[in-house]
Amino acid sequence: LKRIKKQISMKLKGIDENQLIKILTLPVKKDTSVLRGIGDDAAIIRDKKNKFLLITTDILIENIHFKIAEAESYQIGHKALACNISDIAACGGRPKYALISLGLPKNLSLNFIKGIYRGIKKLANRYKITIVGGDISSSEKLTINITLLGFAKRENLVFRDGAKVGDRIFVTGKLGGSGKGKHLKFSPRVNEALILTKKYKINSMIDLSDGLAQDLYNIISRSKTGAYIHEDCIPLSSEAENIDSALYEGEDFELLFTAPERESEKIKGSRAGKLKITEIGRIVEKSKGFKIIGKDKKAKEVSLKYAFKHF
Amino acid sequence: LKRIKKQISMKLKGIDENQLIKILTLPVKKDTSVLRGIGDDAAIIRDKKNKFLLITTDILIENIHFKIAEAESYQIGHKALACNISDIAACGGRPKYALISLGLPKNLSLNFIKGIYRGIKKLANRYKITIVGGDISSSEKLTINITLLGFAKRENLVFRDGAKVGDRIFVTGKLGGSGKGKHLKFSPRVNEALILTKKYKINSMIDLSDGLAQDLYNIISRSKTGAYIHEDCIPLSSEAENIDSALYEGEDFELLFTAPERESEKIKGSRAGKLKITEIGRIVEKSKGFKIIGKDKKAKEVSLKYAFKHF
């Protein structure tokens, strides 16, 4: 299940989201057509011989993921679709069909709703996505649920759980400070992911939605490995206050991926489209843990306690 | 866009849902892989030679579609998935993959959430549906958005817009009074639709979610025809108060379909599985309007002003 929310701190009777998902999703029936289900960026389903169907869904709710007073209507629409596109990109896919469910407060103006759709449609056109359906209901809080379908060729397909000990860890672009505006207007990395997965052997990939700490943890926990990253190497955006912005704030929507050491020389310092790629660390054995090497050269455990929690 | 809500009367600045959809969905880019998009029960996409991908989505919001005090938790889960299954059934498809987005109030008990999932999973297992993904967020009101994918063979595929002048109009089961409990525990008509579409030439089909008046209007407006129905022939359930229950209350989730006159003798009084099929009228030219022949043999225009409105 994906998380694309601003930092909130609430308790659902003391249960955190990962526990909640575990409780709710087991037991799941085995379906051999489903390569990856709950837990990856998108569900991955065998469609044809060399074609895989990808499906992802995200729910955005007023005051949780955006505030109407702080965002233009078209930015809300843009973000709602963009974070779904980012999930498809992270699997090496191209987005194709979208369904849009809206819960609309009765006091919302028609112009505001048109603005949301303008943001959605502009982005849909840019990525050649067709809006094929949806649902509309009244609601107390503005709610947008988008489901996005895409397709991937076998040669591009990449999962979260494929990281191998010895892999180098890379990110596209610069991290941190997205909350200052970028989270409302970012470009999902579809073409960059297609270039990367075509040119190099990529073992695992995820989009950076919850912050580098949580998202890299998602890769290593599912790949049953550890990771060392270097504070010095992490590319900070000019909006980032410090390294914690990159580690914990989330919503950068850049790509985080791992590739075998022998690919490293080719990838390091190269570009995916216009985006710079930076090597930030390596995958290690699980027993070595998840550590960040500070500017003082000391290794310390990466804490997840500051990472985004939903409840 | 599908509507599966209890009767509410609200105004979104005086705009009704159909106007809203019109305003928001135009212009839509032409995509030749999309056979039917917004406006049918499900989006219908060409997948393989004899295989079509169906996608539908429904958003259910607390106090709009259900009240927590009036429904068991598993019934809410059941309904949320069942109305999506009903949409796939109405196209002649089999449901296959579901994605579940939940907006959860922080004061909701974990047991209640487990109950919702129990309702979803029991029904998913019955119809061999795999839950492949979803999203969880905090929310003020309990919100459930389910997206359901299914597949149909060409021989079973049926649309809303295929009704022809001269077709006879049929319904499965009995109509009306669903609000007294059936709307929380109905069985979507998947197998019945597969039997019907396999055995007979069916020109158009829809599931009865908004009431016979609105749903038959959806068929004839998209098919560019009129319709005459006979009050005497409409099969009322024991919970229905009168004919208006069948015409306007909605949420019966039976099948409404049309077939050529020559099929009528075979279909009339037959069964789809255990369900009785009843002929209730015929498709006429558009200029003849949409009329109901009362018990007094007088024809009067079917009013849509009592039909379900979302805003």
PDB file of N, CA, C and O in Angstrom, chain A residues 175-216:
ATOM      1  N   LEU A 175      16.896  15.817  -3.338  1.00  0.00           N
ATOM      2  CA  LEU A 175      15.910  15.425  -2.337  1.00  0.00           C
ATOM      3  C   LEU A 175      15.691  16.486  -1.263  1.00  0.00           C
ATOM      4  O   LEU A 175      16.597  17.246  -0.948  1.00  0.00           O
ATOM      5  N   GLY A 176      14.473  16.453  -0.677  1.00  0.00           N
ATOM      6  CA  GLY A 176      14.177  17.271   0.487  1.00  0.00           C
ATOM      7  C   GLY A 176      13.461  18.560   0.156  1.00  0.00           C
ATOM      8  O   GLY A 176      13.564  19.107  -0.941  1.00  0.00           O
ATOM      9  N   GLY A 177      12.673  19.033   1.104  1.00  0.00           N
ATOM     10  CA  GLY A 177      12.014  20.330   0.986  1.00  0.00           C
ATOM     11  C   GLY A 177      10.846  20.368   0.015  1.00  0.00           C
ATOM     12  O   GLY A 177      10.401  21.445  -0.385  1.00  0.00           O
ATOM     13  N   SER A 178      10.330  19.206  -0.337  1.00  0.00           N
ATOM     14  CA  SER A 178       9.226  19.142  -1.289  1.00  0.00           C
ATOM     15  C   SER A 178       7.972  19.855  -0.771  1.00  0.00           C
ATOM     16  O   SER A 178       7.184  20.397  -1.540  1.00  0.00           O
ATOM     17  N   GLY A 179       7.822  19.832   0.555  1.00  0.00           N
ATOM     18  CA  GLY A 179       6.657  20.462   1.186  1.00  0.00           C
ATOM     19  C   GLY A 179       6.558  21.953   0.887  1.00  0.00           C
ATOM     20  O   GLY A 179       5.494  22.553   1.014  1.00  0.00           O
ATOM     21  N   LYS A 180       7.684  22.561   0.450  1.00  0.00           N
ATOM     22  CA  LYS A 180       7.657  24.006   0.158  1.00  0.00           C
ATOM     23  C   LYS A 180       7.026  24.316  -1.203  1.00  0.00           C
ATOM     24  O   LYS A 180       7.011  25.467  -1.624  1.00  0.00           O
ATOM     25  N   GLY A 181       6.526  23.302  -1.877  1.00  0.00           N
ATOM     26  CA  GLY A 181       5.827  23.588  -3.130  1.00  0.00           C
ATOM     27  C   GLY A 181       5.937  22.487  -4.172  1.00  0.00           C
ATOM     28  O   GLY A 181       5.010  22.235  -4.926  1.00  0.00           O
ATOM     29  N   LYS A 182       7.090  21.810  -4.203  1.00  0.00           N
ATOM     30  CA  LYS A 182       7.319  20.818  -5.263  1.00  0.00           C
ATOM     31  C   LYS A 182       6.277  19.689  -5.236  1.00  0.00           C
ATOM     32  O   LYS A 182       5.908  19.167  -6.293  1.00  0.00           O
ATOM     33  N   HIS A 183       5.800  19.330  -4.027  1.00  0.00           N
ATOM     34  CA  HIS A 183       4.866  18.205  -3.924  1.00  0.00           C
ATOM     35  C   HIS A 183       3.561  18.468  -4.678  1.00  0.00           C
ATOM     36  O   HIS A 183       2.815  17.551  -4.969  1.00  0.00           O
ATOM     37  N   LEU A 184       3.300  19.734  -5.004  1.00  0.00           N
ATOM     38  CA  LEU A 184       2.070  20.064  -5.740  1.00  0.00           C
ATOM     39  C   LEU A 184       2.298  20.166  -7.247  1.00  0.00           C
ATOM     40  O   LEU A 184       1.354  20.340  -8.002  1.00  0.00           O
ATOM     41  N   LYS A 185       3.545  20.118  -7.700  1.00  0.00           N
ATOM     42  CA  LYS A 185       3.779  20.330  -9.128  1.00  0.00           C
ATOM     43  C   LYS A 185       4.864  19.447  -9.724  1.00  0.00           C
ATOM     44  O   LYS A 185       5.352  19.731 -10.825  1.00  0.00           O
ATOM     45  N   PHE A 186       5.214  18.366  -9.027  1.00  0.00           N
ATOM     46  CA  PHE A 186       6.331  17.533  -9.498  1.00  0.00           C
ATOM     47  C   PHE A 186       5.962  16.781 -10.782  1.00  0.00           C
ATOM     48  O   PHE A 186       4.796  16.537 -11.078  1.00  0.00           O
ATOM     49  N   SER A 187       7.014  16.423 -11.531  1.00  0.00           N
ATOM     50  CA  SER A 187       6.837  15.602 -12.732  1.00  0.00           C
ATOM     51  C   SER A 187       7.208  14.165 -12.416  1.00  0.00           C
ATOM     52  O   SER A 187       8.350  13.888 -12.046  1.00  0.00           O
ATOM     53  N   PRO A 188       6.275  13.225 -12.553  1.00  0.00           N
ATOM     54  CA  PRO A 188       6.621  11.829 -12.278  1.00  0.00           C
ATOM     55  C   PRO A 188       7.652  11.322 -13.286  1.00  0.00           C
ATOM     56  O   PRO A 188       7.679  11.745 -14.439  1.00  0.00           O
ATOM     57  N   ARG A 189       8.522  10.421 -12.848  1.00  0.00           N
ATOM     58  CA  ARG A 189       9.727  10.044 -13.603  1.00  0.00           C
ATOM     59  C   ARG A 189       9.501   8.853 -14.526  1.00  0.00           C
ATOM     60  O   ARG A 189      10.221   7.849 -14.463  1.00  0.00           O
ATOM     61  N   VAL A 190       8.507   8.972 -15.399  1.00  0.00           N
ATOM     62  CA  VAL A 190       8.152   7.861 -16.289  1.00  0.00           C
ATOM     63  C   VAL A 190       9.259   7.592 -17.305  1.00  0.00           C
ATOM     64  O   VAL A 190       9.777   6.476 -17.401  1.00  0.00           O
ATOM     65  N   ASN A 191       9.632   8.602 -18.055  1.00  0.00           N
ATOM     66  CA  ASN A 191      10.640   8.397 -19.101  1.00  0.00           C
ATOM     67  C   ASN A 191      11.995   8.052 -18.507  1.00  0.00           C
ATOM     68  O   ASN A 191      12.717   7.215 -19.054  1.00  0.00           O
ATOM     69  N   GLU A 192      12.338   8.684 -17.391  1.00  0.00           N
ATOM     70  CA  GLU A 192      13.603   8.396 -16.727  1.00  0.00           C
ATOM     71  C   GLU A 192      13.671   6.920 -16.330  1.00  0.00           C
ATOM     72  O   GLU A 192      14.694   6.261 -16.525  1.00  0.00           O
ATOM     73  N   ALA A 193      12.555   6.403 -15.772  1.00  0.00           N
ATOM     74  CA  ALA A 193      12.542   4.991 -15.359  1.00  0.00           C
ATOM     75  C   ALA A 193      12.657   4.074 -16.568  1.00  0.00           C
ATOM     76  O   ALA A 193      13.328   3.037 -16.516  1.00  0.00           O
ATOM     77  N   LEU A 194      12.038   4.461 -17.683  1.00  0.00           N
ATOM     78  CA  LEU A 194      12.127   3.630 -18.895  1.00  0.00           C
ATOM     79  C   LEU A 194      13.549   3.631 -19.450  1.00  0.00           C
ATOM     80  O   LEU A 194      14.058   2.591 -19.876  1.00  0.00           O
ATOM     81  N   ILE A 195      14.197   4.790 -19.419  1.00  0.00           N
ATOM     82  CA  ILE A 195      15.590   4.872 -19.874  1.00  0.00           C
ATOM     83  C   ILE A 195      16.487   3.997 -18.992  1.00  0.00           C
ATOM     84  O   ILE A 195      17.274   3.181 -19.477  1.00  0.00           O
ATOM     85  N   LEU A 196      16.326   4.163 -17.682  1.00  0.00           N
ATOM     86  CA  LEU A 196      17.171   3.418 -16.736  1.00  0.00           C
ATOM     87  C   LEU A 196      16.997   1.909 -16.883  1.00  0.00           C
ATOM     88  O   LEU A 196      17.974   1.161 -16.939  1.00  0.00           O
ATOM     89  N   THR A 197      15.729   1.465 -16.938  1.00  0.00           N
ATOM     90  CA  THR A 197      15.482   0.016 -16.968  1.00  0.00           C
ATOM     91  C   THR A 197      15.853  -0.579 -18.319  1.00  0.00           C
ATOM     92  O   THR A 197      16.086  -1.774 -18.427  1.00  0.00           O
ATOM     93  N   LYS A 198      15.899   0.257 -19.347  1.00  0.00           N
ATOM     94  CA  LYS A 198      16.309  -0.251 -20.656  1.00  0.00           C
ATOM     95  C   LYS A 198      17.833  -0.301 -20.782  1.00  0.00           C
ATOM     96  O   LYS A 198      18.396  -1.267 -21.289  1.00  0.00           O
ATOM     97  N   LYS A 199      18.490   0.751 -20.288  1.00  0.00           N
ATOM     98  CA  LYS A 199      19.943   0.865 -20.465  1.00  0.00           C
ATOM     99  C   LYS A 199      20.754   0.009 -19.495  1.00  0.00           C
ATOM    100  O   LYS A 199      21.844  -0.453 -19.828  1.00  0.00           O
ATOM    101  N   TYR A 200      20.251  -0.148 -18.275  1.00  0.00           N
ATOM    102  CA  TYR A 200      21.040  -0.802 -17.222  1.00  0.00           C
ATOM    103  C   TYR A 200      20.286  -1.992 -16.638  1.00  0.00           C
ATOM    104  O   TYR A 200      19.077  -2.099 -16.775  1.00  0.00           O
ATOM    105  N   LYS A 201      21.039  -2.842 -15.965  1.00  0.00           N
ATOM    106  CA  LYS A 201      20.386  -3.889 -15.183  1.00  0.00           C
ATOM    107  C   LYS A 201      20.037  -3.294 -13.822  1.00  0.00           C
ATOM    108  O   LYS A 201      20.916  -3.035 -13.002  1.00  0.00           O
ATOM    109  N   ILE A 202      18.750  -3.044 -13.616  1.00  0.00           N
ATOM    110  CA  ILE A 202      18.289  -2.466 -12.350  1.00  0.00           C
ATOM    111  C   ILE A 202      17.687  -3.608 -11.525  1.00  0.00           C
ATOM    112  O   ILE A 202      16.805  -4.318 -11.999  1.00  0.00           O
ATOM    113  N   ASN A 203      18.147  -3.786 -10.295  1.00  0.00           N
ATOM    114  CA  ASN A 203      17.645  -4.898  -9.482  1.00  0.00           C
ATOM    115  C   ASN A 203      16.400  -4.562  -8.671  1.00  0.00           C
ATOM    116  O   ASN A 203      15.585  -5.442  -8.393  1.00  0.00           O
ATOM    117  N   SER A 204      16.277  -3.315  -8.253  1.00  0.00           N
ATOM    118  CA  SER A 204      15.091  -2.925  -7.479  1.00  0.00           C
ATOM    119  C   SER A 204      14.851  -1.431  -7.657  1.00  0.00           C
ATOM    120  O   SER A 204      15.791  -0.675  -7.932  1.00  0.00           O
ATOM    121  N   MET A 205      13.595  -1.020  -7.529  1.00  0.00           N
ATOM    122  CA  MET A 205      13.281   0.409  -7.682  1.00  0.00           C
ATOM    123  C   MET A 205      12.013   0.745  -6.902  1.00  0.00           C
ATOM    124  O   MET A 205      11.128  -0.091  -6.722  1.00  0.00           O
ATOM    125  N   ILE A 206      11.939   1.990  -6.447  1.00  0.00           N
ATOM    126  CA  ILE A 206      10.764   2.499  -5.729  1.00  0.00           C
ATOM    127  C   ILE A 206      10.720   4.002  -5.998  1.00  0.00           C
ATOM    128  O   ILE A 206      11.738   4.592  -6.351  1.00  0.00           O
ATOM    129  N   ASP A 207       9.541   4.612  -5.880  1.00  0.00           N
ATOM    130  CA  ASP A 207       9.527   6.075  -5.946  1.00  0.00           C
ATOM    131  C   ASP A 207       9.594   6.635  -4.538  1.00  0.00           C
ATOM    132  O   ASP A 207       9.092   6.031  -3.587  1.00  0.00           O
ATOM    133  N   LEU A 208      10.243   7.774  -4.388  1.00  0.00           N
ATOM    134  CA  LEU A 208      10.455   8.358  -3.058  1.00  0.00           C
ATOM    135  C   LEU A 208       9.225   9.142  -2.628  1.00  0.00           C
ATOM    136  O   LEU A 208       9.110  10.331  -2.899  1.00  0.00           O
ATOM    137  N   SER A 209       8.295   8.463  -1.968  1.00  0.00           N
ATOM    138  CA  SER A 209       7.093   9.148  -1.519  1.00  0.00           C
ATOM    139  C   SER A 209       7.111   9.389  -0.013  1.00  0.00           C
ATOM    140  O   SER A 209       6.598  10.383   0.467  1.00  0.00           O
ATOM    141  N   ASP A 210       7.709   8.486   0.752  1.00  0.00           N
ATOM    142  CA  ASP A 210       7.666   8.590   2.214  1.00  0.00           C
ATOM    143  C   ASP A 210       8.978   9.074   2.820  1.00  0.00           C
ATOM    144  O   ASP A 210       9.119   9.089   4.037  1.00  0.00           O
ATOM    145  N   GLY A 211       9.930   9.436   1.977  1.00  0.00           N
ATOM    146  CA  GLY A 211      11.247   9.837   2.480  1.00  0.00           C
ATOM    147  C   GLY A 211      12.250   8.722   2.239  1.00  0.00           C
ATOM    148  O   GLY A 211      11.904   7.544   2.260  1.00  0.00           O
ATOM    149  N   LEU A 212      13.505   9.127   2.033  1.00  0.00           N
ATOM    150  CA  LEU A 212      14.557   8.160   1.712  1.00  0.00           C
ATOM    151  C   LEU A 212      14.666   7.052   2.758  1.00  0.00           C
ATOM    152  O   LEU A 212      14.840   5.879   2.408  1.00  0.00           O
ATOM    153  N   ALA A 213      14.534   7.412   4.046  1.00  0.00           N
ATOM    154  CA  ALA A 213      14.687   6.404   5.106  1.00  0.00           C
ATOM    155  C   ALA A 213      13.618   5.311   4.959  1.00  0.00           C
ATOM    156  O   ALA A 213      13.925   4.123   4.872  1.00  0.00           O
ATOM    157  N   GLN A 214      12.365   5.711   4.912  1.00  0.00           N
ATOM    158  CA  GLN A 214      11.266   4.737   4.848  1.00  0.00           C
ATOM    159  C   GLN A 214      11.270   3.985   3.516  1.00  0.00           C
ATOM    160  O   GLN A 214      11.047   2.769   3.485  1.00  0.00           O
ATOM    161  N   ASP A 215      11.518   4.671   2.419  1.00  0.00           N
ATOM    162  CA  ASP A 215      11.416   4.014   1.114  1.00  0.00           C
ATOM    163  C   ASP A 215      12.585   3.050   0.879  1.00  0.00           C
ATOM    164  O   ASP A 215      12.392   1.980   0.306  1.00  0.00           O
ATOM    165  N   LEU A 216      13.778   3.427   1.347  1.00  0.00           N
ATOM    166  CA  LEU A 216      14.896   2.475   1.233  1.00  0.00           C
ATOM    167  C   LEU A 216      14.644   1.292   2.177  1.00  0.00           C
ATOM    168  O   LEU A 216      14.934   0.144   1.834  1.00  0.00           O
TER     169      LEU A 216
END
